[in-house]
Amino acid sequence: MSTSSHANRIAVVTGAGQGFGRAIAVELAARGADVAVLDLNDAPETVAEIESHGRRGISVKVDVSDPDRVADAARTVVEKIGDPDILVNNAGVYPFRDFFDLDYDYWRRILAVNLDSQFLMAQAFAPAMRDAGWGRIVNLASNSLGLAVPALAHYMASKGGTIGLTRGLATDLAPYGITVNAVAPTASRTPGGEANISAEVLDGVAAMQAIKRGGRAEDIVGTVCFLTSDDSAFVTGQTIMADGGLVRL
């Protein structure tokens, strides 16, 4: 893929203040895209890296699980850099909690952040992609769906929903030149991963992978860039495990 594969595209990446989202946003800029960074907090470091590649970058603070805030953020993005061609739904939370300690409010919060946000973001930006006749949506899923991991029923339910949403949207949006795919990383040494998963568990996961090293934020970037380029025009409705060969589907 050419380093100019995303020339003059406009991308939105959620949860791009750090970790996977930041790595994705910066690489999209390196390949030619202007990027809106959506996060709960301001992300000046990410924007600075985007601008270091000669592209426009903006930071928009938003709770992506809140419909009103998403609508406001979408208007800000369009006003400041234009209608996006690319949407990467990366924002998510990864909390372990035993099933018997779950309550409904906690359950709903996890689904709202991990799944509802992806619907809201697609709803906000897909109409402009439809009108343009070209669009790329990538949703972050999880390889935990292929594993027996305890205390993650709520999280796995949300990521199973991500795959279902991806497949449904792929069918509905294909007539308009929009592809929708999902990428599932492994447990990785990102700020979020290290905050929720012990070093011992991360090492154990790496030992089970075909590629026996810990995952890094950069490890999913190439897959996301492929799925947001013209090179993937005939790929839609798929979930790609970018996880070092841990889960084989």
PDB file of C-alpha atoms in Angstrom, residues 4-237:
ATOM      1  CA  SER A   4      -0.290   8.210   0.087  1.00  0.00           C
ATOM      2  CA  SER A   5      -3.116   5.650   0.134  1.00  0.00           C
ATOM      3  CA  HIS A   6      -5.355   7.975   2.135  1.00  0.00           C
ATOM      4  CA  ALA A   7      -4.462  11.225   0.390  1.00  0.00           C
ATOM      5  CA  ASN A   8      -7.029  13.956   0.981  1.00  0.00           C
ATOM      6  CA  ARG A   9      -9.363  11.697   2.911  1.00  0.00           C
ATOM      7  CA  ILE A  10     -10.964  12.912   6.134  1.00  0.00           C
ATOM      8  CA  ALA A  11     -11.035  10.452   9.027  1.00  0.00           C
ATOM      9  CA  VAL A  12     -12.657  10.322  12.446  1.00  0.00           C
ATOM     10  CA  VAL A  13     -11.067   8.110  15.099  1.00  0.00           C
ATOM     11  CA  THR A  14     -12.728   7.701  18.492  1.00  0.00           C
ATOM     12  CA  GLY A  15     -10.762   7.104  21.653  1.00  0.00           C
ATOM     13  CA  ALA A  16      -7.695   8.491  19.900  1.00  0.00           C
ATOM     14  CA  GLY A  17      -6.087  10.219  22.850  1.00  0.00           C
ATOM     15  CA  GLN A  18      -3.890   7.199  23.511  1.00  0.00           C
ATOM     16  CA  GLY A  19      -3.311   3.542  22.696  1.00  0.00           C
ATOM     17  CA  PHE A  20      -4.817   1.948  19.603  1.00  0.00           C
ATOM     18  CA  GLY A  21      -6.748   5.057  18.625  1.00  0.00           C
ATOM     19  CA  ARG A  22      -3.743   7.337  18.753  1.00  0.00           C
ATOM     20  CA  ALA A  23      -1.599   4.950  16.716  1.00  0.00           C
ATOM     21  CA  ILE A  24      -4.356   4.624  14.098  1.00  0.00           C
ATOM     22  CA  ALA A  25      -4.975   8.370  13.859  1.00  0.00           C
ATOM     23  CA  VAL A  26      -1.291   9.180  13.421  1.00  0.00           C
ATOM     24  CA  GLU A  27      -0.746   6.546  10.738  1.00  0.00           C
ATOM     25  CA  LEU A  28      -3.810   7.668   8.792  1.00  0.00           C
ATOM     26  CA  ALA A  29      -2.288  11.144   8.774  1.00  0.00           C
ATOM     27  CA  ALA A  30       1.069   9.751   7.669  1.00  0.00           C
ATOM     28  CA  ARG A  31      -0.751   8.220   4.697  1.00  0.00           C
ATOM     29  CA  GLY A  32      -2.415  11.487   3.726  1.00  0.00           C
ATOM     30  CA  ALA A  33      -5.630  11.893   5.737  1.00  0.00           C
ATOM     31  CA  ASP A  34      -6.856  14.775   7.848  1.00  0.00           C
ATOM     32  CA  VAL A  35      -8.009  13.378  11.172  1.00  0.00           C
ATOM     33  CA  ALA A  36     -10.544  14.345  13.827  1.00  0.00           C
ATOM     34  CA  VAL A  37      -9.567  12.920  17.199  1.00  0.00           C
ATOM     35  CA  LEU A  38     -12.600  12.205  19.373  1.00  0.00           C
ATOM     36  CA  ASP A  39     -11.985  11.403  23.021  1.00  0.00           C
ATOM     37  CA  LEU A  40     -13.309  12.051  26.512  1.00  0.00           C
ATOM     38  CA  ASN A  41     -10.315  14.321  27.048  1.00  0.00           C
ATOM     39  CA  ASP A  42      -8.442  16.808  24.906  1.00  0.00           C
ATOM     40  CA  ALA A  43      -5.728  15.076  22.860  1.00  0.00           C
ATOM     41  CA  PRO A  44      -3.132  17.713  21.954  1.00  0.00           C
ATOM     42  CA  GLU A  45      -0.314  15.158  21.652  1.00  0.00           C
ATOM     43  CA  THR A  46      -2.207  13.156  19.045  1.00  0.00           C
ATOM     44  CA  VAL A  47      -3.091  16.303  17.121  1.00  0.00           C
ATOM     45  CA  ALA A  48       0.534  17.439  17.199  1.00  0.00           C
ATOM     46  CA  GLU A  49       1.644  14.123  15.696  1.00  0.00           C
ATOM     47  CA  ILE A  50      -1.010  14.375  12.996  1.00  0.00           C
ATOM     48  CA  GLU A  51       0.113  17.892  12.123  1.00  0.00           C
ATOM     49  CA  SER A  52       3.750  16.766  12.038  1.00  0.00           C
ATOM     50  CA  HIS A  53       2.789  14.828   8.898  1.00  0.00           C
ATOM     51  CA  GLY A  54       1.475  17.989   7.261  1.00  0.00           C
ATOM     52  CA  ARG A  55      -2.175  17.106   7.765  1.00  0.00           C
ATOM     53  CA  ARG A  56      -4.978  18.858   9.603  1.00  0.00           C
ATOM     54  CA  GLY A  57      -5.870  17.482  13.005  1.00  0.00           C
ATOM     55  CA  ILE A  58      -8.540  18.532  15.475  1.00  0.00           C
ATOM     56  CA  SER A  59      -9.391  17.335  18.965  1.00  0.00           C
ATOM     57  CA  VAL A  60     -13.048  17.069  19.963  1.00  0.00           C
ATOM     58  CA  LYS A  61     -14.047  16.190  23.527  1.00  0.00           C
ATOM     59  CA  VAL A  62     -17.066  13.918  23.563  1.00  0.00           C
ATOM     60  CA  ASP A  63     -18.723  11.081  25.418  1.00  0.00           C
ATOM     61  CA  VAL A  64     -19.408   8.830  22.436  1.00  0.00           C
ATOM     62  CA  SER A  65     -22.120   6.958  24.323  1.00  0.00           C
ATOM     63  CA  ASP A  66     -24.276  10.103  24.610  1.00  0.00           C
ATOM     64  CA  PRO A  67     -26.492  10.716  21.542  1.00  0.00           C
ATOM     65  CA  ASP A  68     -26.682  14.487  22.039  1.00  0.00           C
ATOM     66  CA  ARG A  69     -22.935  14.855  22.542  1.00  0.00           C
ATOM     67  CA  VAL A  70     -22.234  12.732  19.466  1.00  0.00           C
ATOM     68  CA  ALA A  71     -24.520  14.942  17.382  1.00  0.00           C
ATOM     69  CA  ASP A  72     -22.693  18.040  18.658  1.00  0.00           C
ATOM     70  CA  ALA A  73     -19.298  16.480  17.938  1.00  0.00           C
ATOM     71  CA  ALA A  74     -20.349  15.511  14.429  1.00  0.00           C
ATOM     72  CA  ARG A  75     -21.336  19.103  13.674  1.00  0.00           C
ATOM     73  CA  THR A  76     -17.979  20.302  14.999  1.00  0.00           C
ATOM     74  CA  VAL A  77     -16.069  17.850  12.819  1.00  0.00           C
ATOM     75  CA  VAL A  78     -17.942  18.859   9.666  1.00  0.00           C
ATOM     76  CA  GLU A  79     -17.543  22.573  10.410  1.00  0.00           C
ATOM     77  CA  LYS A  80     -13.808  22.340  11.100  1.00  0.00           C
ATOM     78  CA  ILE A  81     -12.486  19.797   8.586  1.00  0.00           C
ATOM     79  CA  GLY A  82     -15.409  18.614   6.446  1.00  0.00           C
ATOM     80  CA  ASP A  83     -17.463  15.469   5.935  1.00  0.00           C
ATOM     81  CA  PRO A  84     -15.476  12.363   6.907  1.00  0.00           C
ATOM     82  CA  ASP A  85     -14.838   9.537   4.459  1.00  0.00           C
ATOM     83  CA  ILE A  86     -13.457   7.223   7.150  1.00  0.00           C
ATOM     84  CA  LEU A  87     -14.754   6.306  10.601  1.00  0.00           C
ATOM     85  CA  VAL A  88     -12.783   4.169  13.040  1.00  0.00           C
ATOM     86  CA  ASN A  89     -14.836   3.234  16.105  1.00  0.00           C
ATOM     87  CA  ASN A  90     -12.053   2.508  18.569  1.00  0.00           C
ATOM     88  CA  ALA A  91     -13.386   3.930  21.844  1.00  0.00           C
ATOM     89  CA  GLY A  92     -14.132   1.295  24.440  1.00  0.00           C
ATOM     90  CA  VAL A  93     -13.671   0.118  28.006  1.00  0.00           C
ATOM     91  CA  TYR A  94     -12.196  -3.183  29.182  1.00  0.00           C
ATOM     92  CA  PRO A  95     -13.195  -3.848  32.795  1.00  0.00           C
ATOM     93  CA  PHE A  96     -13.148  -7.270  34.428  1.00  0.00           C
ATOM     94  CA  ARG A  97     -16.069  -7.929  36.773  1.00  0.00           C
ATOM     95  CA  ASP A  98     -17.476 -11.202  38.038  1.00  0.00           C
ATOM     96  CA  PHE A  99     -20.976 -11.899  36.767  1.00  0.00           C
ATOM     97  CA  PHE A 100     -22.386 -12.026  40.317  1.00  0.00           C
ATOM     98  CA  ASP A 101     -21.069  -8.521  40.941  1.00  0.00           C
ATOM     99  CA  LEU A 102     -22.704  -7.030  37.848  1.00  0.00           C
ATOM    100  CA  ASP A 103     -25.735  -4.820  38.149  1.00  0.00           C
ATOM    101  CA  TYR A 104     -27.894  -3.515  35.349  1.00  0.00           C
ATOM    102  CA  ASP A 105     -26.495   0.021  35.403  1.00  0.00           C
ATOM    103  CA  TYR A 106     -22.953  -1.295  35.005  1.00  0.00           C
ATOM    104  CA  TRP A 107     -24.055  -3.669  32.243  1.00  0.00           C
ATOM    105  CA  ARG A 108     -25.734  -0.811  30.371  1.00  0.00           C
ATOM    106  CA  ARG A 109     -22.686   1.454  30.749  1.00  0.00           C
ATOM    107  CA  ILE A 110     -20.390  -1.121  29.140  1.00  0.00           C
ATOM    108  CA  LEU A 111     -22.767  -1.710  26.238  1.00  0.00           C
ATOM    109  CA  ALA A 112     -23.303   2.027  25.812  1.00  0.00           C
ATOM    110  CA  VAL A 113     -19.593   2.791  25.526  1.00  0.00           C
ATOM    111  CA  ASN A 114     -18.540  -0.274  23.534  1.00  0.00           C
ATOM    112  CA  LEU A 115     -21.533  -0.846  21.260  1.00  0.00           C
ATOM    113  CA  ASP A 116     -24.069   1.984  21.322  1.00  0.00           C
ATOM    114  CA  SER A 117     -21.284   4.451  20.508  1.00  0.00           C
ATOM    115  CA  GLN A 118     -20.472   2.595  17.308  1.00  0.00           C
ATOM    116  CA  PHE A 119     -24.091   2.798  16.194  1.00  0.00           C
ATOM    117  CA  LEU A 120     -24.294   6.505  17.078  1.00  0.00           C
ATOM    118  CA  MET A 121     -21.099   7.359  15.234  1.00  0.00           C
ATOM    119  CA  ALA A 122     -22.121   5.420  12.131  1.00  0.00           C
ATOM    120  CA  GLN A 123     -25.521   7.073  12.220  1.00  0.00           C
ATOM    121  CA  ALA A 124     -23.865  10.490  12.421  1.00  0.00           C
ATOM    122  CA  PHE A 125     -21.403  10.069   9.553  1.00  0.00           C
ATOM    123  CA  ALA A 126     -22.731   7.409   7.170  1.00  0.00           C
ATOM    124  CA  PRO A 127     -25.213   9.767   5.438  1.00  0.00           C
ATOM    125  CA  ALA A 128     -22.397  11.947   4.066  1.00  0.00           C
ATOM    126  CA  MET A 129     -20.505   8.837   2.953  1.00  0.00           C
ATOM    127  CA  ARG A 130     -23.657   7.650   1.187  1.00  0.00           C
ATOM    128  CA  ASP A 131     -23.996  10.982  -0.588  1.00  0.00           C
ATOM    129  CA  ALA A 132     -20.340  10.857  -1.652  1.00  0.00           C
ATOM    130  CA  GLY A 133     -20.598   7.261  -2.856  1.00  0.00           C
ATOM    131  CA  TRP A 134     -17.524   6.182  -0.851  1.00  0.00           C
ATOM    132  CA  GLY A 135     -16.912   5.375   2.779  1.00  0.00           C
ATOM    133  CA  ARG A 136     -14.997   3.140   5.145  1.00  0.00           C
ATOM    134  CA  ILE A 137     -16.115   2.171   8.649  1.00  0.00           C
ATOM    135  CA  VAL A 138     -13.959   0.018  10.922  1.00  0.00           C
ATOM    136  CA  ASN A 139     -15.188  -1.118  14.319  1.00  0.00           C
ATOM    137  CA  LEU A 140     -12.873  -2.417  17.032  1.00  0.00           C
ATOM    138  CA  ALA A 141     -13.982  -5.844  18.270  1.00  0.00           C
ATOM    139  CA  SER A 142     -12.064  -8.282  20.504  1.00  0.00           C
ATOM    140  CA  ASN A 143     -10.456 -11.681  20.180  1.00  0.00           C
ATOM    141  CA  SER A 144     -11.876 -12.532  23.624  1.00  0.00           C
ATOM    142  CA  LEU A 145     -14.936 -13.861  21.775  1.00  0.00           C
ATOM    143  CA  GLY A 146     -12.816 -16.842  20.722  1.00  0.00           C
ATOM    144  CA  LEU A 147     -11.429 -17.471  24.205  1.00  0.00           C
ATOM    145  CA  ALA A 148     -12.634 -18.702  27.585  1.00  0.00           C
ATOM    146  CA  VAL A 149     -11.919 -15.618  29.671  1.00  0.00           C
ATOM    147  CA  PRO A 150     -13.655 -15.266  33.063  1.00  0.00           C
ATOM    148  CA  ALA A 151     -15.347 -12.121  34.401  1.00  0.00           C
ATOM    149  CA  LEU A 152     -15.946 -10.621  30.952  1.00  0.00           C
ATOM    150  CA  ALA A 153     -19.556 -11.535  30.151  1.00  0.00           C
ATOM    151  CA  HIS A 154     -20.539  -7.863  29.849  1.00  0.00           C
ATOM    152  CA  TYR A 155     -17.536  -7.000  27.690  1.00  0.00           C
ATOM    153  CA  MET A 156     -17.900 -10.026  25.424  1.00  0.00           C
ATOM    154  CA  ALA A 157     -21.595  -9.252  24.955  1.00  0.00           C
ATOM    155  CA  SER A 158     -20.703  -5.744  23.796  1.00  0.00           C
ATOM    156  CA  LYS A 159     -18.032  -6.979  21.387  1.00  0.00           C
ATOM    157  CA  GLY A 160     -20.286  -9.725  20.055  1.00  0.00           C
ATOM    158  CA  GLY A 161     -22.707  -6.927  19.311  1.00  0.00           C
ATOM    159  CA  THR A 162     -19.937  -5.094  17.479  1.00  0.00           C
ATOM    160  CA  ILE A 163     -19.525  -8.013  15.102  1.00  0.00           C
ATOM    161  CA  GLY A 164     -23.282  -8.239  14.558  1.00  0.00           C
ATOM    162  CA  LEU A 165     -23.508  -4.505  13.906  1.00  0.00           C
ATOM    163  CA  THR A 166     -20.584  -4.724  11.497  1.00  0.00           C
ATOM    164  CA  ARG A 167     -22.213  -7.490   9.480  1.00  0.00           C
ATOM    165  CA  GLY A 168     -25.591  -5.771   9.392  1.00  0.00           C
ATOM    166  CA  LEU A 169     -24.194  -2.398   8.380  1.00  0.00           C
ATOM    167  CA  ALA A 170     -22.024  -4.031   5.726  1.00  0.00           C
ATOM    168  CA  THR A 171     -25.189  -5.289   4.022  1.00  0.00           C
ATOM    169  CA  ASP A 172     -27.141  -2.063   4.418  1.00  0.00           C
ATOM    170  CA  LEU A 173     -24.380   0.299   3.313  1.00  0.00           C
ATOM    171  CA  ALA A 174     -22.744  -1.661   0.485  1.00  0.00           C
ATOM    172  CA  PRO A 175     -25.072  -0.233  -2.208  1.00  0.00           C
ATOM    173  CA  TYR A 176     -23.653   3.216  -1.432  1.00  0.00           C
ATOM    174  CA  GLY A 177     -19.969   2.352  -1.785  1.00  0.00           C
ATOM    175  CA  ILE A 178     -19.418   2.042   1.971  1.00  0.00           C
ATOM    176  CA  THR A 179     -17.601  -0.939   3.449  1.00  0.00           C
ATOM    177  CA  VAL A 180     -17.863  -1.920   7.116  1.00  0.00           C
ATOM    178  CA  ASN A 181     -15.414  -4.270   8.801  1.00  0.00           C
ATOM    179  CA  ALA A 182     -14.134  -5.091  12.267  1.00  0.00           C
ATOM    180  CA  VAL A 183     -10.642  -5.605  13.661  1.00  0.00           C
ATOM    181  CA  ALA A 184     -10.058  -7.676  16.794  1.00  0.00           C
ATOM    182  CA  PRO A 185      -6.778  -7.105  18.642  1.00  0.00           C
ATOM    183  CA  THR A 186      -5.218  -9.202  21.369  1.00  0.00           C
ATOM    184  CA  ALA A 187      -4.682  -8.104  24.974  1.00  0.00           C
ATOM    185  CA  SER A 188      -1.963  -5.528  24.423  1.00  0.00           C
ATOM    186  CA  ARG A 189       0.505  -3.321  26.215  1.00  0.00           C
ATOM    187  CA  THR A 190      -1.444  -0.126  25.693  1.00  0.00           C
ATOM    188  CA  PRO A 191      -2.322   2.287  28.509  1.00  0.00           C
ATOM    189  CA  GLY A 192      -5.803   0.767  28.707  1.00  0.00           C
ATOM    190  CA  GLY A 193      -4.549  -2.805  28.544  1.00  0.00           C
ATOM    191  CA  GLU A 194      -1.937  -2.308  31.224  1.00  0.00           C
ATOM    192  CA  ALA A 195      -4.439  -0.519  33.470  1.00  0.00           C
ATOM    193  CA  ASN A 196      -6.834  -3.479  33.424  1.00  0.00           C
ATOM    194  CA  ILE A 197      -4.654  -6.546  32.850  1.00  0.00           C
ATOM    195  CA  SER A 198      -1.727  -7.661  34.970  1.00  0.00           C
ATOM    196  CA  ALA A 199       1.741  -8.042  33.451  1.00  0.00           C
ATOM    197  CA  GLU A 200       1.576 -11.760  34.245  1.00  0.00           C
ATOM    198  CA  VAL A 201      -1.631 -12.200  32.251  1.00  0.00           C
ATOM    199  CA  LEU A 202      -0.282 -10.154  29.336  1.00  0.00           C
ATOM    200  CA  ASP A 203       2.820 -12.358  29.294  1.00  0.00           C
ATOM    201  CA  GLY A 204       0.644 -15.474  29.433  1.00  0.00           C
ATOM    202  CA  VAL A 205      -1.450 -14.317  26.494  1.00  0.00           C
ATOM    203  CA  ALA A 206       1.680 -13.633  24.458  1.00  0.00           C
ATOM    204  CA  ALA A 207       2.965 -17.135  25.230  1.00  0.00           C
ATOM    205  CA  MET A 208      -0.211 -18.665  23.739  1.00  0.00           C
ATOM    206  CA  GLN A 209       0.014 -16.673  20.500  1.00  0.00           C
ATOM    207  CA  ALA A 210       1.702 -17.977  17.373  1.00  0.00           C
ATOM    208  CA  ILE A 211       3.757 -14.763  17.405  1.00  0.00           C
ATOM    209  CA  LYS A 212       5.081 -14.921  20.929  1.00  0.00           C
ATOM    210  CA  ARG A 213       5.428 -11.321  21.986  1.00  0.00           C
ATOM    211  CA  GLY A 214       3.111  -8.898  23.648  1.00  0.00           C
ATOM    212  CA  GLY A 215       0.713  -6.945  21.482  1.00  0.00           C
ATOM    213  CA  ARG A 216       1.322  -3.248  20.881  1.00  0.00           C
ATOM    214  CA  ALA A 217      -0.911  -0.460  19.661  1.00  0.00           C
ATOM    215  CA  GLU A 218       0.922  -0.411  16.337  1.00  0.00           C
ATOM    216  CA  ASP A 219       0.057  -4.050  15.638  1.00  0.00           C
ATOM    217  CA  ILE A 220      -3.462  -3.316  14.378  1.00  0.00           C
ATOM    218  CA  VAL A 221      -2.617  -0.165  12.437  1.00  0.00           C
ATOM    219  CA  GLY A 222      -1.756  -1.853   9.143  1.00  0.00           C
ATOM    220  CA  THR A 223      -4.982  -3.853   9.170  1.00  0.00           C
ATOM    221  CA  VAL A 224      -7.053  -0.745   9.865  1.00  0.00           C
ATOM    222  CA  CYS A 225      -5.250   1.194   7.133  1.00  0.00           C
ATOM    223  CA  PHE A 226      -5.929  -1.596   4.634  1.00  0.00           C
ATOM    224  CA  LEU A 227      -9.615  -1.651   5.548  1.00  0.00           C
ATOM    225  CA  THR A 228      -9.899   2.131   5.195  1.00  0.00           C
ATOM    226  CA  SER A 229      -8.229   2.301   1.770  1.00  0.00           C
ATOM    227  CA  ASP A 230      -9.226   1.579  -1.819  1.00  0.00           C
ATOM    228  CA  ASP A 231      -7.278  -1.686  -1.571  1.00  0.00           C
ATOM    229  CA  SER A 232     -10.118  -3.207   0.470  1.00  0.00           C
ATOM    230  CA  ALA A 233     -12.946  -2.158  -1.847  1.00  0.00           C
ATOM    231  CA  PHE A 234     -14.159  -5.776  -2.183  1.00  0.00           C
ATOM    232  CA  VAL A 235     -13.899  -6.593   1.537  1.00  0.00           C
ATOM    233  CA  THR A 236     -16.883  -5.956   3.788  1.00  0.00           C
ATOM    234  CA  GLY A 237     -18.677  -7.556   6.731  1.00  0.00           C
TER     235      GLY A 237
END
